[in-house]
Coordinates of C-alpha atoms in Angstrom, one line a residue:
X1 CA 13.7 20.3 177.7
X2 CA 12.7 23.9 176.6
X3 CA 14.5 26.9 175.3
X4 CA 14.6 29.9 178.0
X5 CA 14.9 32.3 175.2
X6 CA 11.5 31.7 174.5
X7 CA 10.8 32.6 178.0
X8 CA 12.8 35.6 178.2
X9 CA 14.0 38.0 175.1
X10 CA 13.4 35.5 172.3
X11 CA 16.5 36.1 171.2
X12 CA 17.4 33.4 169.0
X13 CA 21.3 33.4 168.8
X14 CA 21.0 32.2 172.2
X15 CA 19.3 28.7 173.3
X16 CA 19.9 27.5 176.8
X17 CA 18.3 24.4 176.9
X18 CA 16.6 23.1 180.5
X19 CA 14.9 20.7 182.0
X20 CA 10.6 21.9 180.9
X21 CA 8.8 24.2 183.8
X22 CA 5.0 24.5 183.7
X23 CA 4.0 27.5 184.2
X24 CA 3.3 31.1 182.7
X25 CA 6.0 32.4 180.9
X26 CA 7.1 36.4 181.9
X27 CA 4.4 38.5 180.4
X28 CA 6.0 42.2 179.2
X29 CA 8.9 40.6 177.5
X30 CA 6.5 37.5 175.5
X31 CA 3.9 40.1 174.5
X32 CA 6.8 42.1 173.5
X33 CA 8.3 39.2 171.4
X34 CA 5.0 38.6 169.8
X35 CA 4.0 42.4 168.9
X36 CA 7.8 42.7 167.2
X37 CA 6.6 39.4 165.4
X38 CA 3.2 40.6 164.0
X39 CA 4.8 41.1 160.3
X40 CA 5.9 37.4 160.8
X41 CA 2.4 36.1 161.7
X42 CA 0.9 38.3 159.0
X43 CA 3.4 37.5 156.0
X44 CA 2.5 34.0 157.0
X45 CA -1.4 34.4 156.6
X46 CA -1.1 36.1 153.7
X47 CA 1.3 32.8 152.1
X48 CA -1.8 30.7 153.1
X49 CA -4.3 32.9 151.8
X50 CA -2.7 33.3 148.6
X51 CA -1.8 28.8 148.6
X52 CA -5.2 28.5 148.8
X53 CA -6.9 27.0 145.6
X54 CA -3.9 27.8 143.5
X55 CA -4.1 24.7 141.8
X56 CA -7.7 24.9 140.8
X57 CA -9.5 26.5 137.9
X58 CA -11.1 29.3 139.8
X59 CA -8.6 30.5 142.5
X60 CA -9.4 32.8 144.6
X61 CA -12.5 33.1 142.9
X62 CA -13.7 30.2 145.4
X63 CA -13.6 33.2 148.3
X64 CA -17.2 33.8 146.8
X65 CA -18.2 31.1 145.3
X66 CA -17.7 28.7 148.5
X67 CA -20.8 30.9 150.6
X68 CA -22.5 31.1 147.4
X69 CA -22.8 27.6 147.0
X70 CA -23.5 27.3 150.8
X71 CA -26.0 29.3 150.5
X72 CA -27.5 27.4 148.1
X73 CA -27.6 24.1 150.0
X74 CA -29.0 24.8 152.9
X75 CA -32.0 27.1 150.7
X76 CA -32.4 23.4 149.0
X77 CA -33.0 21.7 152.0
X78 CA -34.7 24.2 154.0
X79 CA -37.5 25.5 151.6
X80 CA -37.3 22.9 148.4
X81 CA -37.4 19.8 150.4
X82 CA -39.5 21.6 152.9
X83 CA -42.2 21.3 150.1
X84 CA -41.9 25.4 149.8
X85 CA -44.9 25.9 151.6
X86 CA -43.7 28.5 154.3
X87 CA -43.5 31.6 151.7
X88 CA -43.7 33.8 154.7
X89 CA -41.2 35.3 156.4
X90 CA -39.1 32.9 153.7
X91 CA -37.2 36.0 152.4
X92 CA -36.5 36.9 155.6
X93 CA -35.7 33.3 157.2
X94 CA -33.5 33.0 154.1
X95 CA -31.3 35.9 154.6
X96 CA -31.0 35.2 158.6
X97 CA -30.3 32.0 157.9
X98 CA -26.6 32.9 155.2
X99 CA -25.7 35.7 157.6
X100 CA -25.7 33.0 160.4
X101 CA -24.3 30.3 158.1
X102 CA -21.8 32.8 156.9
X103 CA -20.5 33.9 160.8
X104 CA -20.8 30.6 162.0
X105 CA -18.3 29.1 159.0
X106 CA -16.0 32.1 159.7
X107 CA -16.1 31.1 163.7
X108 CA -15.4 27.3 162.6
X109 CA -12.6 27.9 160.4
X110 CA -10.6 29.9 162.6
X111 CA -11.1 28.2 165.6
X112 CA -10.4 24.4 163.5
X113 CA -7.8 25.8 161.5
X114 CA -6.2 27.7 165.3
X115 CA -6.4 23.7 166.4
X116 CA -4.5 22.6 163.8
X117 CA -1.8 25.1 163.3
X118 CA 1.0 24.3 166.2
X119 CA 0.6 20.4 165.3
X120 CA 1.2 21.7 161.5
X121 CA 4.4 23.7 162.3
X122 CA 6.2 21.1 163.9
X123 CA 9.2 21.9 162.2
X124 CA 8.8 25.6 162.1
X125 CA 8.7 25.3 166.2
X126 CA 11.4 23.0 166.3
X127 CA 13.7 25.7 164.3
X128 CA 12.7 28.9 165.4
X129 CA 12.2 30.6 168.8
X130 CA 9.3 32.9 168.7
X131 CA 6.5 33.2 170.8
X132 CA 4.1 29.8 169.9
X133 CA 0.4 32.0 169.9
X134 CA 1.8 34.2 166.9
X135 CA 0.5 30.5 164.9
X136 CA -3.6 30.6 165.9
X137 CA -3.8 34.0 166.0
X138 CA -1.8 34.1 162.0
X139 CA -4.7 31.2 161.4
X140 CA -7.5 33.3 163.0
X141 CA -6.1 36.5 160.6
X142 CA -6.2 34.2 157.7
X143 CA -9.7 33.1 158.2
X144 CA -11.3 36.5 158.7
X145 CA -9.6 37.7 155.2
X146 CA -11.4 34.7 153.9
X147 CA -14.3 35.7 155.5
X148 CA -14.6 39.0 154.2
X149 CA -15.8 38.7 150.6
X150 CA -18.9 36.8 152.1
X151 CA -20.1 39.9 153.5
X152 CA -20.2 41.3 150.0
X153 CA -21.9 37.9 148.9
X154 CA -24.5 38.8 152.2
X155 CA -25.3 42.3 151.4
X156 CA -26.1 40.9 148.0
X157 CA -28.5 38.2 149.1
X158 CA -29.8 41.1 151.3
X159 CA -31.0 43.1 148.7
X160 CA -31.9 40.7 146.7
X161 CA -34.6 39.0 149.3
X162 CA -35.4 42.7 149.3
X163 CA -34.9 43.0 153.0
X164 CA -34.6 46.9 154.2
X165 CA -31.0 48.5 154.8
X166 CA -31.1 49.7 158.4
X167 CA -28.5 52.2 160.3
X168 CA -28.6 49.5 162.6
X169 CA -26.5 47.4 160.2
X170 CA -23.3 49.3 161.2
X171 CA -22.8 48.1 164.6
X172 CA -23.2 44.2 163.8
X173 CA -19.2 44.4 163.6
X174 CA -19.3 44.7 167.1
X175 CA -20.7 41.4 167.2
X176 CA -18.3 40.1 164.4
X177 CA -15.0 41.5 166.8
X178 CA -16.2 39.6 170.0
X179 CA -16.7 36.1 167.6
X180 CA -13.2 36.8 166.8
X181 CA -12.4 37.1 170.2
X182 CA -13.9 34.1 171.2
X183 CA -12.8 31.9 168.2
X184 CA -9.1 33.1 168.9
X185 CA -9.3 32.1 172.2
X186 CA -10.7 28.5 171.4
X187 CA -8.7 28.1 169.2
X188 CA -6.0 28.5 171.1
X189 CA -7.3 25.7 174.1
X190 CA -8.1 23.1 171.1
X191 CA -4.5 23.8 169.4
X192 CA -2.6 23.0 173.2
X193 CA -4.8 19.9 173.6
X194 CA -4.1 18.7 170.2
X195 CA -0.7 18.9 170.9
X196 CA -1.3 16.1 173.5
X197 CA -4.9 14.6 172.4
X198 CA -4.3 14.1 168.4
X199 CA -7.9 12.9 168.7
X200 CA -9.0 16.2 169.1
X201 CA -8.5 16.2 165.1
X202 CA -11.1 13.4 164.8
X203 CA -13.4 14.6 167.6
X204 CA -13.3 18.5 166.3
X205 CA -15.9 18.5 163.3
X206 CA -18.5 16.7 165.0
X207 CA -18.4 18.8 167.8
X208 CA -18.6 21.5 165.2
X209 CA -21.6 20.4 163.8
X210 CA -23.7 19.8 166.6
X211 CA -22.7 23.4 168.1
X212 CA -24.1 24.2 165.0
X213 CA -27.2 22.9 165.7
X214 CA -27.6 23.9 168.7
X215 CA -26.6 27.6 167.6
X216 CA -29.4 30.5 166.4
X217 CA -28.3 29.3 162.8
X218 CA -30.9 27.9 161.0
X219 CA -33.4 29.2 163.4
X220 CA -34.4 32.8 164.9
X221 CA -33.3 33.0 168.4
X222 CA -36.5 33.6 169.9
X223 CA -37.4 30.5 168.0
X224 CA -35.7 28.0 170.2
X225 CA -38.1 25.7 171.7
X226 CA -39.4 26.1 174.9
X227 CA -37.6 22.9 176.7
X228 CA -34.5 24.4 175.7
X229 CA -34.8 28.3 176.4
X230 CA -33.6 27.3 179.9
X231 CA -30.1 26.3 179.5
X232 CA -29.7 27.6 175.4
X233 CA -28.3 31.0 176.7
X234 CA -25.1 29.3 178.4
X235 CA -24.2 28.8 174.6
X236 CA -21.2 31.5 173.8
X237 CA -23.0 31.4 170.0
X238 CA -26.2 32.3 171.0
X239 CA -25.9 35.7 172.1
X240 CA -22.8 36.1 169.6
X241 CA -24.5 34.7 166.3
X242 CA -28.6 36.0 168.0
X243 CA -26.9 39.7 168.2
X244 CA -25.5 39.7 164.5
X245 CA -28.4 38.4 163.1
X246 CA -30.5 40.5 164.8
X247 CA -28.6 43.8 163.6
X248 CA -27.7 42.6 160.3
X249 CA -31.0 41.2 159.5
X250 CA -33.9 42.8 161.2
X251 CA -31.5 46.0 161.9
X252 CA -32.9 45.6 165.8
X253 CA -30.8 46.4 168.2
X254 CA -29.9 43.4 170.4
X255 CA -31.0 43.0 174.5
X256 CA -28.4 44.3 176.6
X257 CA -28.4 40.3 177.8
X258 CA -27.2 39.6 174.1
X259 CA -24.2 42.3 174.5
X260 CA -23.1 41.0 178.1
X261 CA -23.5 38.0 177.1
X262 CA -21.6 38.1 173.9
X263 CA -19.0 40.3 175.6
X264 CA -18.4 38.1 178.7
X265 CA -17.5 35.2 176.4
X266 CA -15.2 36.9 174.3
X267 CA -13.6 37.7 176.9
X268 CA -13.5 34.8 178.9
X269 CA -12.4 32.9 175.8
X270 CA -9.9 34.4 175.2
X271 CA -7.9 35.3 178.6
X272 CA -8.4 31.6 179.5
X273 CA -7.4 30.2 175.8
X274 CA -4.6 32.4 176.2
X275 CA -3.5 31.4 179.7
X276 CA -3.7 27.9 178.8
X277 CA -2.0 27.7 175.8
X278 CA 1.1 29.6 177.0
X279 CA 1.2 28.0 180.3
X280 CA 1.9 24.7 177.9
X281 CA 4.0 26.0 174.8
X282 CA 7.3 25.3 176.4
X283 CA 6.3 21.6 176.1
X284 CA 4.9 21.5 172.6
X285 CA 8.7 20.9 170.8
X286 CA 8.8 18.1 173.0
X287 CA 5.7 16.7 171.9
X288 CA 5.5 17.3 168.4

């Protein structure tokens, strides 16, 4: 059963219920439907960026404090434990390592919280005819708000490892729009499989971590071992997280590889996420 409203004006005085259709729903008018909605999906990230930590101590304070405080792990178990011998390059290594930390968190939490968000409206879908991607992409605005103040926490840690400003610094939010791109987009493909796989829920933050891992995070790009150099660049994160580091950090500019790269994964991403997930979101009432 599905609403054709949702397939045609979105008009919501009107639901003709029929038996569900796979397929793509009519592009002009849904695109339509979800550009008049963009106050909707924005009014709603702003209610979950101000619920957020209301009922602790520090609030929003926790915008800050959270990559603080991640920043401060990993420096405990990358130098401390490390036995602190490495003091070269350890500014440096330091600094690469919370602008990584910090994009790759940002790229997590919107993509995670994009899974979760059509299985979390269940009643919002079951009352309301709108077009079903305004939810990720309202997840994937409320993440890079609560992104944002770490780059003020970065820049601090910047100059405080007493790494250089470079010009080169401005373009790395090239690299920051084209993460967005890509986490929007899986986001979207994990949030349509949840709705039939709730084991993606389970499955999700281990596959997180070990795409961590595997990711120019904790390590320089050009640091990957040799045994994995031949297959590490069919990882959308290394060119993606490898280019941001590399402009933010060093202030080089990236290999045109890391730009293709980075921009052929965006891309892909997010036409394919997007594909996907509307070809299903006629069924997801029914599922929920």
């Amino acid at each position: 059963m599905n609403a054709t409203s949702v397939d045609e004006e979105f008009n919501p005085s009107v639901h003709v219920y029929e038996p569900h259709k796979v397929g793509l729903p009519a592009l002009r008018p849904y695109f339509k439907a979800l550009w008049q909605r963009r106050e909707f999906a924005a009014e709603m990230s702003r209610t979950n960026i101000r619920a957020a930590n209301t009922n602790t101590f520090f609030g929003q304070v926790w915008l800050v404090l959270n990559p603080l405080l991640l920043a401060l792990v990993y420096y405990l178990l990358t130098d401390i434990i490390a036995g602190g011998g490495a003091k070269v390059g350890a500014a440096e290594r330091f600094a690469h390592m919370c602008a990584g930390l910090f994009a790759f968190y940002y790229f997590s939490g919107a993509m995670t919280a994009g899974a979760a968000s059509v299985v979390g409206g269940g009643k919002l879908l079951m009352n309301q005819s709108f077009p079903r991607m305004l939810l990720p992409l309202s997840a994937v605005r409320t993440a890079f708000f609560r992104f944002l103040p770490t780059l003020v926490v970065y820049l601090g840690i910047h100059v405080v490892m007493r790494q250089k400003l470079h010009w080169q610094m401005l373009l790395a939010p090239a690299f920051l729009i084209m993460l967005t791109f890509f986490a929007a987009g899986m986001g979207m493909i994990f949030a349509a499989l949840q709705v039939y796989f709730r084991d993606t829920t389970s499955f999700l933050p281990y596959f997180v971590r070990i795409w961590l891992y595997m990711s120019p995070v904790l390590w320089f790009a050009e640091q990957a071992p040799p045994k994995f150099k031949g297959f590490i660049q069919y990882n959308p994160l290394y060119p993606l997280l490898g280019g941001w580091a590399d402009l933010l950090v060093k202030g080089a500019i990236p290999k045109w590889q890391m730009w293709a790269g980075g921009g052929f994964w965006a891309i892909l991403a997010f036409v394919v996420g997007s594909l996907f997930f509307m070809s299903r979101e006629r069924e997801f009432v029914v599922r929920l």
